[in-house]
GROMACS .gro file of N, CA and C in nm:
model
  432
    1MET      N    1   0.085  -0.117   0.000
    1MET     CA    2   0.000   0.000   0.000
    1MET      C    3   0.089   0.124   0.000
    2THR      N    4   0.058   0.222  -0.085
    2THR     CA    5   0.138   0.344  -0.093
    2THR      C    6   0.111   0.433   0.026
    3ASP      N    7   0.200   0.534   0.046
    3ASP     CA    8   0.178   0.628   0.155
    3ASP      C    9   0.048   0.703   0.137
    4ALA      N   10   0.015   0.743   0.013
    4ALA     CA   11  -0.110   0.815  -0.013
    4ALA      C   12  -0.229   0.725   0.020
    5ALA      N   13  -0.221   0.599  -0.016
    5ALA     CA   14  -0.330   0.505   0.014
    5ALA      C   15  -0.341   0.485   0.165
    6THR      N   16  -0.228   0.476   0.234
    6THR     CA   17  -0.229   0.461   0.379
    6THR      C   18  -0.292   0.582   0.444
    7ASP      N   19  -0.255   0.702   0.398
    7ASP     CA   20  -0.312   0.825   0.452
    7ASP      C   21  -0.462   0.829   0.430
    8THR      N   22  -0.508   0.792   0.312
    8THR     CA   23  -0.651   0.794   0.282
    8THR      C   24  -0.724   0.692   0.367
    9ALA      N   25  -0.668   0.573   0.385
    9ALA     CA   26  -0.731   0.473   0.469
    9ALA      C   27  -0.744   0.526   0.612
   10ALA      N   28  -0.643   0.598   0.660
   10ALA     CA   29  -0.650   0.656   0.794
   10ALA      C   30  -0.762   0.759   0.802
   11LEU      N   31  -0.777   0.841   0.698
   11LEU     CA   32  -0.886   0.939   0.695
   11LEU      C   33  -1.020   0.870   0.699
   12ASN      N   34  -1.035   0.763   0.619
   12ASN     CA   35  -1.161   0.690   0.618
   12ASN      C   36  -1.190   0.629   0.755
   13ARG      N   37  -1.089   0.573   0.818
   13ARG     CA   38  -1.111   0.515   0.950
   13ARG      C   39  -1.153   0.624   1.049
   14GLU      N   40  -1.090   0.743   1.041
   14GLU     CA   41  -1.128   0.853   1.128
   14GLU      C   42  -1.272   0.894   1.100
   15MET      N   43  -1.309   0.903   0.972
   15MET     CA   44  -1.446   0.936   0.934
   15MET      C   45  -1.542   0.833   0.994
   16MET      N   46  -1.506   0.706   0.984
   16MET     CA   47  -1.594   0.600   1.033
   16MET      C   48  -1.600   0.598   1.186
   17GLN      N   49  -1.495   0.638   1.253
   17GLN     CA   50  -1.498   0.643   1.399
   17GLN      C   51  -1.601   0.745   1.448
   18ARG      N   52  -1.631   0.843   1.367
   18ARG     CA   53  -1.730   0.945   1.401
   18ARG      C   54  -1.870   0.910   1.352
   19ASP      N   55  -1.883   0.809   1.271
   19ASP     CA   56  -2.010   0.776   1.207
   19ASP      C   57  -2.100   0.701   1.305
   20ARG      N   58  -2.183   0.776   1.374
   20ARG     CA   59  -2.270   0.717   1.476
   20ARG      C   60  -2.375   0.625   1.414
   21ALA      N   61  -2.424   0.660   1.296
   21ALA     CA   62  -2.525   0.576   1.230
   21ALA      C   63  -2.466   0.440   1.196
   22ALA      N   64  -2.343   0.439   1.141
   22ALA     CA   65  -2.279   0.313   1.105
   22ALA      C   66  -2.254   0.228   1.229
   23ALA      N   67  -2.214   0.293   1.338
   23ALA     CA   68  -2.192   0.219   1.463
   23ALA      C   69  -2.323   0.161   1.514
   24TRP      N   70  -2.429   0.239   1.510
   24TRP     CA   71  -2.560   0.194   1.557
   24TRP      C   72  -2.609   0.075   1.475
   25LEU      N   73  -2.581   0.078   1.344
   25LEU     CA   74  -2.621  -0.032   1.257
   25LEU      C   75  -2.530  -0.154   1.271
   26GLY      N   76  -2.415  -0.136   1.336
   26GLY     CA   77  -2.321  -0.247   1.353
   26GLY      C   78  -2.241  -0.277   1.228
   27LEU      N   79  -2.220  -0.174   1.144
   27LEU     CA   80  -2.146  -0.195   1.019
   27LEU      C   81  -2.000  -0.223   1.048
   28VAL      N   82  -1.943  -0.315   0.971
   28VAL     CA   83  -1.803  -0.352   0.986
   28VAL      C   84  -1.732  -0.322   0.854
   29VAL      N   85  -1.629  -0.237   0.861
   29VAL     CA   86  -1.552  -0.203   0.742
   29VAL      C   87  -1.445  -0.309   0.722
   30GLU      N   88  -1.451  -0.377   0.609
   30GLU     CA   89  -1.354  -0.480   0.578
   30GLU      C   90  -1.243  -0.430   0.487
   31ARG      N   91  -1.274  -0.325   0.409
   31ARG     CA   92  -1.174  -0.269   0.318
   31ARG      C   93  -1.203  -0.122   0.299
   32ASP      N   94  -1.098  -0.039   0.302
   32ASP     CA   95  -1.117   0.105   0.285
   32ASP      C   96  -1.005   0.168   0.202
   33ASP      N   97  -0.983   0.110   0.085
   33ASP     CA   98  -0.883   0.162  -0.007
   33ASP      C   99  -0.942   0.277  -0.089
   34PRO      N  100  -0.857   0.367  -0.141
   34PRO     CA  101  -0.909   0.475  -0.227
   34PRO      C  102  -0.986   0.417  -0.346
   35GLY      N  103  -1.110   0.460  -0.360
   35GLY     CA  104  -1.191   0.413  -0.472
   35GLY      C  105  -1.249   0.275  -0.457
   36HIS      N  106  -1.229   0.212  -0.341
   36HIS     CA  107  -1.278   0.076  -0.321
   36HIS      C  108  -1.304   0.053  -0.172
   37ALA      N  109  -1.422   0.005  -0.140
   37ALA     CA  110  -1.455  -0.023   0.000
   37ALA      C  111  -1.546  -0.144   0.009
   38VAL      N  112  -1.533  -0.217   0.119
   38VAL     CA  113  -1.620  -0.331   0.147
   38VAL      C  114  -1.669  -0.315   0.290
   39VAL      N  115  -1.803  -0.320   0.306
   39VAL     CA  116  -1.865  -0.302   0.438
   39VAL      C  117  -1.969  -0.413   0.457
   40ARG      N  118  -1.972  -0.468   0.577
   40ARG     CA  119  -2.060  -0.581   0.609
   40ARG      C  120  -2.160  -0.542   0.717
   41MET      N  121  -2.280  -0.601   0.711
   41MET     CA  122  -2.384  -0.576   0.810
   41MET      C  123  -2.461  -0.705   0.839
   42LEU      N  124  -2.475  -0.737   0.966
   42LEU     CA  125  -2.562  -0.847   1.008
   42LEU      C  126  -2.701  -0.789   1.026
   43VAL      N  127  -2.800  -0.846   0.959
   43VAL     CA  128  -2.938  -0.798   0.970
   43VAL      C  129  -2.997  -0.848   1.101
   44ARG      N  130  -3.039  -0.753   1.185
   44ARG     CA  131  -3.101  -0.784   1.314
   44ARG      C  132  -3.253  -0.773   1.302
   45GLU      N  133  -3.325  -0.832   1.396
   45GLU     CA  134  -3.471  -0.829   1.394
   45GLU      C  135  -3.525  -0.688   1.381
   46GLU      N  136  -3.467  -0.592   1.453
   46GLU     CA  137  -3.516  -0.454   1.450
   46GLU      C  138  -3.486  -0.383   1.319
   47MET      N  139  -3.418  -0.450   1.227
   47MET     CA  140  -3.388  -0.393   1.095
   47MET      C  141  -3.488  -0.439   0.990
   48THR      N  142  -3.590  -0.513   1.033
   48THR     CA  143  -3.689  -0.563   0.937
   48THR      C  144  -3.814  -0.475   0.938
   49ASN      N  145  -3.885  -0.478   0.827
   49ASN     CA  146  -4.006  -0.398   0.814
   49ASN      C  147  -4.130  -0.480   0.853
   50GLY      N  148  -4.246  -0.427   0.823
   50GLY     CA  149  -4.371  -0.493   0.859
   50GLY      C  150  -4.397  -0.623   0.786
   51PHE      N  151  -4.318  -0.652   0.684
   51PHE     CA  152  -4.332  -0.777   0.610
   51PHE      C  153  -4.228  -0.880   0.654
   52GLY      N  154  -4.145  -0.842   0.754
   52GLY     CA  155  -4.043  -0.934   0.803
   52GLY      C  156  -3.919  -0.942   0.716
   53ILE      N  157  -3.905  -0.846   0.623
   53ILE     CA  158  -3.785  -0.842   0.538
   53ILE      C  159  -3.701  -0.720   0.574
   54THR      N  160  -3.574  -0.725   0.538
   54THR     CA  161  -3.483  -0.615   0.569
   54THR      C  162  -3.538  -0.486   0.511
   55HIS      N  163  -3.543  -0.384   0.595
   55HIS     CA  164  -3.593  -0.253   0.552
   55HIS      C  165  -3.501  -0.198   0.442
   56GLY      N  166  -3.560  -0.156   0.332
   56GLY     CA  167  -3.483  -0.104   0.218
   56GLY      C  168  -3.394   0.013   0.254
   57GLY      N  169  -3.440   0.097   0.347
   57GLY     CA  170  -3.359   0.211   0.389
   57GLY      C  171  -3.230   0.169   0.455
   58LEU      N  172  -3.230   0.053   0.519
   58LEU     CA  173  -3.109   0.005   0.585
   58LEU      C  174  -3.014  -0.061   0.485
   59VAL      N  175  -3.069  -0.123   0.382
   59VAL     CA  176  -2.985  -0.173   0.273
   59VAL      C  177  -2.918  -0.054   0.204
   60PHE      N  178  -2.996   0.053   0.184
   60PHE     CA  179  -2.942   0.176   0.125
   60PHE      C  180  -2.832   0.233   0.214
   61ALA      N  181  -2.854   0.237   0.346
   61ALA     CA  182  -2.754   0.291   0.439
   61ALA      C  183  -2.624   0.212   0.432
   62LEU      N  184  -2.633   0.080   0.420
   62LEU     CA  185  -2.513  -0.003   0.405
   62LEU      C  186  -2.438   0.034   0.278
   63ALA      N  187  -2.510   0.040   0.166
   63ALA     CA  188  -2.446   0.074   0.038
   63ALA      C  189  -2.390   0.215   0.041
   64ASP      N  190  -2.463   0.308   0.100
   64ASP     CA  191  -2.420   0.447   0.108
   64ASP      C  192  -2.293   0.462   0.191
   65THR      N  193  -2.279   0.381   0.294
   65THR     CA  194  -2.158   0.386   0.377
   65THR      C  195  -2.037   0.336   0.299
   66ALA      N  196  -2.053   0.228   0.225
   66ALA     CA  197  -1.942   0.179   0.141
   66ALA      C  198  -1.905   0.285   0.037
   67PHE      N  199  -2.005   0.348  -0.022
   67PHE     CA  200  -1.984   0.457  -0.118
   67PHE      C  201  -1.906   0.570  -0.053
   68ALA      N  202  -1.945   0.611   0.068
   68ALA     CA  203  -1.878   0.722   0.137
   68ALA      C  204  -1.730   0.692   0.161
   69ILE      N  205  -1.701   0.570   0.200
   69ILE     CA  206  -1.561   0.533   0.225
   69ILE      C  207  -1.483   0.535   0.094
   70ALA      N  208  -1.540   0.477  -0.011
   70ALA     CA  209  -1.470   0.470  -0.140
   70ALA      C  210  -1.447   0.608  -0.199
   71CYS      N  211  -1.542   0.699  -0.186
   71CYS     CA  212  -1.528   0.828  -0.254
   71CYS      C  213  -1.449   0.930  -0.174
   72ASN      N  214  -1.422   0.906  -0.048
   72ASN     CA  215  -1.336   0.995   0.029
   72ASN      C  216  -1.192   0.948   0.012
   73GLU      N  217  -1.138   0.982  -0.105
   73GLU     CA  218  -1.009   0.930  -0.149
   73GLU      C  219  -0.890   1.017  -0.111
   74ASP      N  220  -0.915   1.137  -0.066
   74ASP     CA  221  -0.805   1.226  -0.028
   74ASP      C  222  -0.849   1.308   0.092
   75GLU      N  223  -0.777   1.416   0.121
   75GLU     CA  224  -0.806   1.494   0.241
   75GLU      C  225  -0.933   1.577   0.231
   76ARG      N  226  -0.987   1.596   0.111
   76ARG     CA  227  -1.110   1.674   0.095
   76ARG      C  228  -1.232   1.594   0.137
   77VAL      N  229  -1.325   1.660   0.206
   77VAL     CA  230  -1.451   1.596   0.243
   77VAL      C  231  -1.534   1.580   0.116
   78THR      N  232  -1.573   1.458   0.087
   78THR     CA  233  -1.654   1.428  -0.032
   78THR      C  234  -1.788   1.375   0.014
   79VAL      N  235  -1.894   1.431  -0.044
   79VAL     CA  236  -2.031   1.396  -0.004
   79VAL      C  237  -2.108   1.344  -0.125
   80ALA      N  238  -2.225   1.289  -0.098
   80ALA     CA  239  -2.311   1.239  -0.205
   80ALA      C  240  -2.381   1.356  -0.272
   81ALA      N  241  -2.379   1.358  -0.404
   81ALA     CA  242  -2.457   1.454  -0.482
   81ALA      C  243  -2.589   1.390  -0.522
   82GLY      N  244  -2.593   1.258  -0.517
   82GLY     CA  245  -2.713   1.183  -0.550
   82GLY      C  246  -2.682   1.035  -0.551
   83ALA      N  247  -2.787   0.956  -0.542
   83ALA     CA  248  -2.769   0.811  -0.545
   83ALA      C  249  -2.900   0.745  -0.583
   84ASP      N  250  -2.888   0.630  -0.647
   84ASP     CA  251  -3.003   0.548  -0.684
   84ASP      C  252  -2.975   0.405  -0.642
   85ILE      N  253  -3.081   0.334  -0.608
   85ILE     CA  254  -3.066   0.194  -0.570
   85ILE      C  255  -3.175   0.111  -0.637
   86THR      N  256  -3.138  -0.009  -0.676
   86THR     CA  257  -3.234  -0.106  -0.728
   86THR      C  258  -3.228  -0.227  -0.637
   87PHE      N  259  -3.343  -0.262  -0.579
   87PHE     CA  260  -3.351  -0.378  -0.491
   87PHE      C  261  -3.381  -0.502  -0.576
   88LEU      N  262  -3.301  -0.606  -0.558
   88LEU     CA  263  -3.311  -0.724  -0.642
   88LEU      C  264  -3.364  -0.847  -0.569
   89LYS      N  265  -3.344  -0.851  -0.437
   89LYS     CA  266  -3.382  -0.970  -0.360
   89LYS      C  267  -3.404  -0.927  -0.216
   90SER      N  268  -3.505  -0.982  -0.152
   90SER     CA  269  -3.528  -0.951  -0.011
   90SER      C  270  -3.441  -1.041   0.076
   91THR      N  271  -3.413  -0.992   0.197
   91THR     CA  272  -3.336  -1.068   0.295
   91THR      C  273  -3.408  -1.058   0.429
   92HIS      N  274  -3.357  -1.133   0.527
   92HIS     CA  275  -3.425  -1.143   0.656
   92HIS      C  276  -3.325  -1.135   0.771
   93ALA      N  277  -3.378  -1.119   0.891
   93ALA     CA  278  -3.295  -1.116   1.011
   93ALA      C  279  -3.208  -1.242   1.016
   94GLY      N  280  -3.084  -1.223   1.058
   94GLY     CA  281  -2.989  -1.333   1.067
   94GLY      C  282  -2.897  -1.344   0.947
   95GLN      N  283  -2.934  -1.278   0.838
   95GLN     CA  284  -2.849  -1.282   0.719
   95GLN      C  285  -2.741  -1.174   0.728
   96THR      N  286  -2.632  -1.196   0.656
   96THR     CA  287  -2.523  -1.099   0.650
   96THR      C  288  -2.518  -1.042   0.510
   97LEU      N  289  -2.520  -0.909   0.503
   97LEU     CA  290  -2.510  -0.838   0.375
   97LEU      C  291  -2.373  -0.773   0.363
   98THR      N  292  -2.319  -0.776   0.243
   98THR     CA  293  -2.189  -0.714   0.217
   98THR      C  294  -2.202  -0.620   0.099
   99ALA      N  295  -2.157  -0.496   0.119
   99ALA     CA  296  -2.159  -0.394   0.014
   99ALA      C  297  -2.016  -0.370  -0.034
  100THR      N  298  -1.996  -0.379  -0.164
  100THR     CA  299  -1.866  -0.353  -0.225
  100THR      C  300  -1.879  -0.234  -0.318
  101ALA      N  301  -1.806  -0.127  -0.286
  101ALA     CA  302  -1.810  -0.003  -0.364
  101ALA      C  303  -1.684   0.007  -0.450
  102VAL      N  304  -1.703   0.050  -0.575
  102VAL     CA  305  -1.591   0.064  -0.669
  102VAL      C  306  -1.608   0.196  -0.746
  103ARG      N  307  -1.499   0.271  -0.754
  103ARG     CA  308  -1.500   0.394  -0.834
  103ARG      C  309  -1.509   0.359  -0.981
  104ARG      N  310  -1.599   0.423  -1.052
  104ARG     CA  311  -1.608   0.409  -1.197
  104ARG      C  312  -1.531   0.521  -1.266
  105THR      N  313  -1.549   0.644  -1.217
  105THR     CA  314  -1.477   0.757  -1.273
  105THR      C  315  -1.474   0.870  -1.172
  106ARG      N  316  -1.369   0.949  -1.179
  106ARG     CA  317  -1.355   1.067  -1.094
  106ARG      C  318  -1.286   1.174  -1.178
  107SER      N  319  -1.350   1.290  -1.184
  107SER     CA  320  -1.295   1.399  -1.264
  107SER      C  321  -1.326   1.531  -1.195
  108GLY      N  322  -1.221   1.607  -1.166
  108GLY     CA  323  -1.242   1.734  -1.095
  108GLY      C  324  -1.302   1.707  -0.959
  109ARG      N  325  -1.416   1.769  -0.934
  109ARG     CA  326  -1.481   1.756  -0.803
  109ARG      C  327  -1.589   1.648  -0.800
  110THR      N  328  -1.614   1.579  -0.911
  110THR     CA  329  -1.722   1.482  -0.915
  110THR      C  330  -1.671   1.341  -0.940
  111GLY      N  331  -1.752   1.245  -0.899
  111GLY     CA  332  -1.717   1.105  -0.919
  111GLY      C  333  -1.842   1.021  -0.932
  112LEU      N  334  -1.822   0.901  -0.983
  112LEU     CA  335  -1.931   0.805  -1.002
  112LEU      C  336  -1.883   0.671  -0.946
  113TYR      N  337  -1.966   0.612  -0.858
  113TYR     CA  338  -1.929   0.489  -0.788
  113TYR      C  339  -2.043   0.389  -0.794
  114ASP      N  340  -2.010   0.264  -0.814
  114ASP     CA  341  -2.109   0.157  -0.812
  114ASP      C  342  -2.088   0.072  -0.687
  115VAL      N  343  -2.200   0.034  -0.627
  115VAL     CA  344  -2.195  -0.049  -0.507
  115VAL      C  345  -2.286  -0.169  -0.529
  116SER      N  346  -2.230  -0.288  -0.512
  116SER     CA  347  -2.308  -0.412  -0.518
  116SER      C  348  -2.329  -0.463  -0.377
  117VAL      N  349  -2.452  -0.497  -0.344
  117VAL     CA  350  -2.484  -0.555  -0.214
  117VAL      C  351  -2.523  -0.701  -0.238
  118VAL      N  352  -2.456  -0.791  -0.166
  118VAL     CA  353  -2.485  -0.934  -0.179
  118VAL      C  354  -2.514  -0.993  -0.042
  119ASP      N  355  -2.579  -1.110  -0.041
  119ASP     CA  356  -2.602  -1.179   0.085
  119ASP      C  357  -2.484  -1.272   0.114
  120GLU      N  358  -2.497  -1.351   0.220
  120GLU     CA  359  -2.388  -1.438   0.261
  120GLU      C  360  -2.357  -1.549   0.162
  121HIS      N  361  -2.445  -1.570   0.064
  121HIS     CA  362  -2.422  -1.670  -0.040
  121HIS      C  363  -2.369  -1.606  -0.169
  122GLY      N  364  -2.346  -1.476  -0.164
  122GLY     CA  365  -2.296  -1.405  -0.282
  122GLY      C  366  -2.405  -1.370  -0.382
  123GLU      N  367  -2.531  -1.388  -0.342
  123GLU     CA  368  -2.643  -1.357  -0.432
  123GLU      C  369  -2.675  -1.208  -0.425
  124ALA      N  370  -2.701  -1.148  -0.541
  124ALA     CA  371  -2.727  -1.005  -0.550
  124ALA      C  372  -2.852  -0.966  -0.473
  125VAL      N  373  -2.839  -0.865  -0.389
  125VAL     CA  374  -2.950  -0.810  -0.311
  125VAL      C  375  -2.990  -0.673  -0.364
  126ALA      N  376  -2.890  -0.591  -0.400
  126ALA     CA  377  -2.918  -0.456  -0.450
  126ALA      C  378  -2.799  -0.403  -0.529
  127GLU      N  379  -2.828  -0.310  -0.619
  127GLU     CA  380  -2.724  -0.237  -0.694
  127GLU      C  381  -2.748  -0.089  -0.670
  128PHE      N  382  -2.642  -0.019  -0.633
  128PHE     CA  383  -2.648   0.122  -0.594
  128PHE      C  384  -2.550   0.198  -0.681
  129ARG      N  385  -2.590   0.315  -0.728
  129ARG     CA  386  -2.497   0.402  -0.802
  129ARG      C  387  -2.497   0.538  -0.732
  130GLY      N  388  -2.378   0.580  -0.689
  130GLY     CA  389  -2.364   0.706  -0.618
  130GLY      C  390  -2.284   0.807  -0.698
  131ARG      N  391  -2.327   0.932  -0.689
  131ARG     CA  392  -2.256   1.043  -0.752
  131ARG      C  393  -2.198   1.130  -0.642
  132SER      N  394  -2.068   1.155  -0.646
  132SER     CA  395  -2.001   1.227  -0.539
  132SER      C  396  -1.963   1.369  -0.580
  133LEU      N  397  -1.948   1.453  -0.478
  133LEU     CA  398  -1.903   1.591  -0.496
  133LEU      C  399  -1.800   1.620  -0.388
  134SER      N  400  -1.677   1.651  -0.430
  134SER     CA  401  -1.572   1.686  -0.335
  134SER      C  402  -1.585   1.834  -0.299
  135THR      N  403  -1.580   1.862  -0.170
  135THR     CA  404  -1.591   1.998  -0.121
  135THR      C  405  -1.452   2.058  -0.102
  136ASN      N  406  -1.448   2.181  -0.057
  136ASN     CA  407  -1.322   2.246  -0.024
  136ASN      C  408  -1.286   2.227   0.122
  137ARG      N  409  -1.372   2.156   0.196
  137ARG     CA  410  -1.348   2.131   0.338
  137ARG      C  411  -1.257   2.010   0.357
  138THR      N  412  -1.190   2.008   0.470
  138THR     CA  413  -1.110   1.891   0.509
  138THR      C  414  -1.166   1.839   0.640
  139LEU      N  415  -1.134   1.714   0.671
  139LEU     CA  416  -1.179   1.652   0.794
  139LEU      C  417  -1.119   1.727   0.912
  140THR      N  418  -1.202   1.764   1.007
  140THR     CA  419  -1.153   1.835   1.125
  140THR      C  420  -1.148   1.741   1.243
  141PRO      N  421  -1.065   1.773   1.342
  141PRO     CA  422  -1.058   1.685   1.459
  141PRO      C  423  -1.193   1.675   1.528
  142PRO      N  424  -1.223   1.559   1.589
  142PRO     CA  425  -1.352   1.541   1.654
  142PRO      C  426  -1.368   1.635   1.773
  143VAL      N  427  -1.491   1.676   1.799
  143VAL     CA  428  -1.523   1.761   1.914
  143VAL      C  429  -1.545   1.671   2.033
  144GLU      N  430  -1.481   1.700   2.142
  144GLU     CA  431  -1.494   1.614   2.262
  144GLU      C  432  -1.574   1.683   2.368
   0.00000   0.00000   0.00000
């Protein structure tokens, strides 16, 4: 891993240490390389909707978190400019979902990232496409 990649991974880890939503969801970051991230989530009972299937908003949150890690490739704070998701298969409590985000293109302040969400058998659950916008802000130390 290059020094730049190491620095970016450290930034992503710092970003994730502050991410209260990801912590509350129990998300586990397995990979946080520039332009590439893998995040895992165990579906809990309280993550299901009235039909007993994983709430789509939580599948989106998993994919969005992998997207956020992948698109924060340097010291600039990068945020979502937009995102779309297609749900392909329902899942249930007890299953493990994994989101893999990959940069498709990055030019100037914008980027395009694809995120695939699969279940523990590698079967497609959702496809997410995120559009990023890099700001002029940098990550600031946490407020204690």
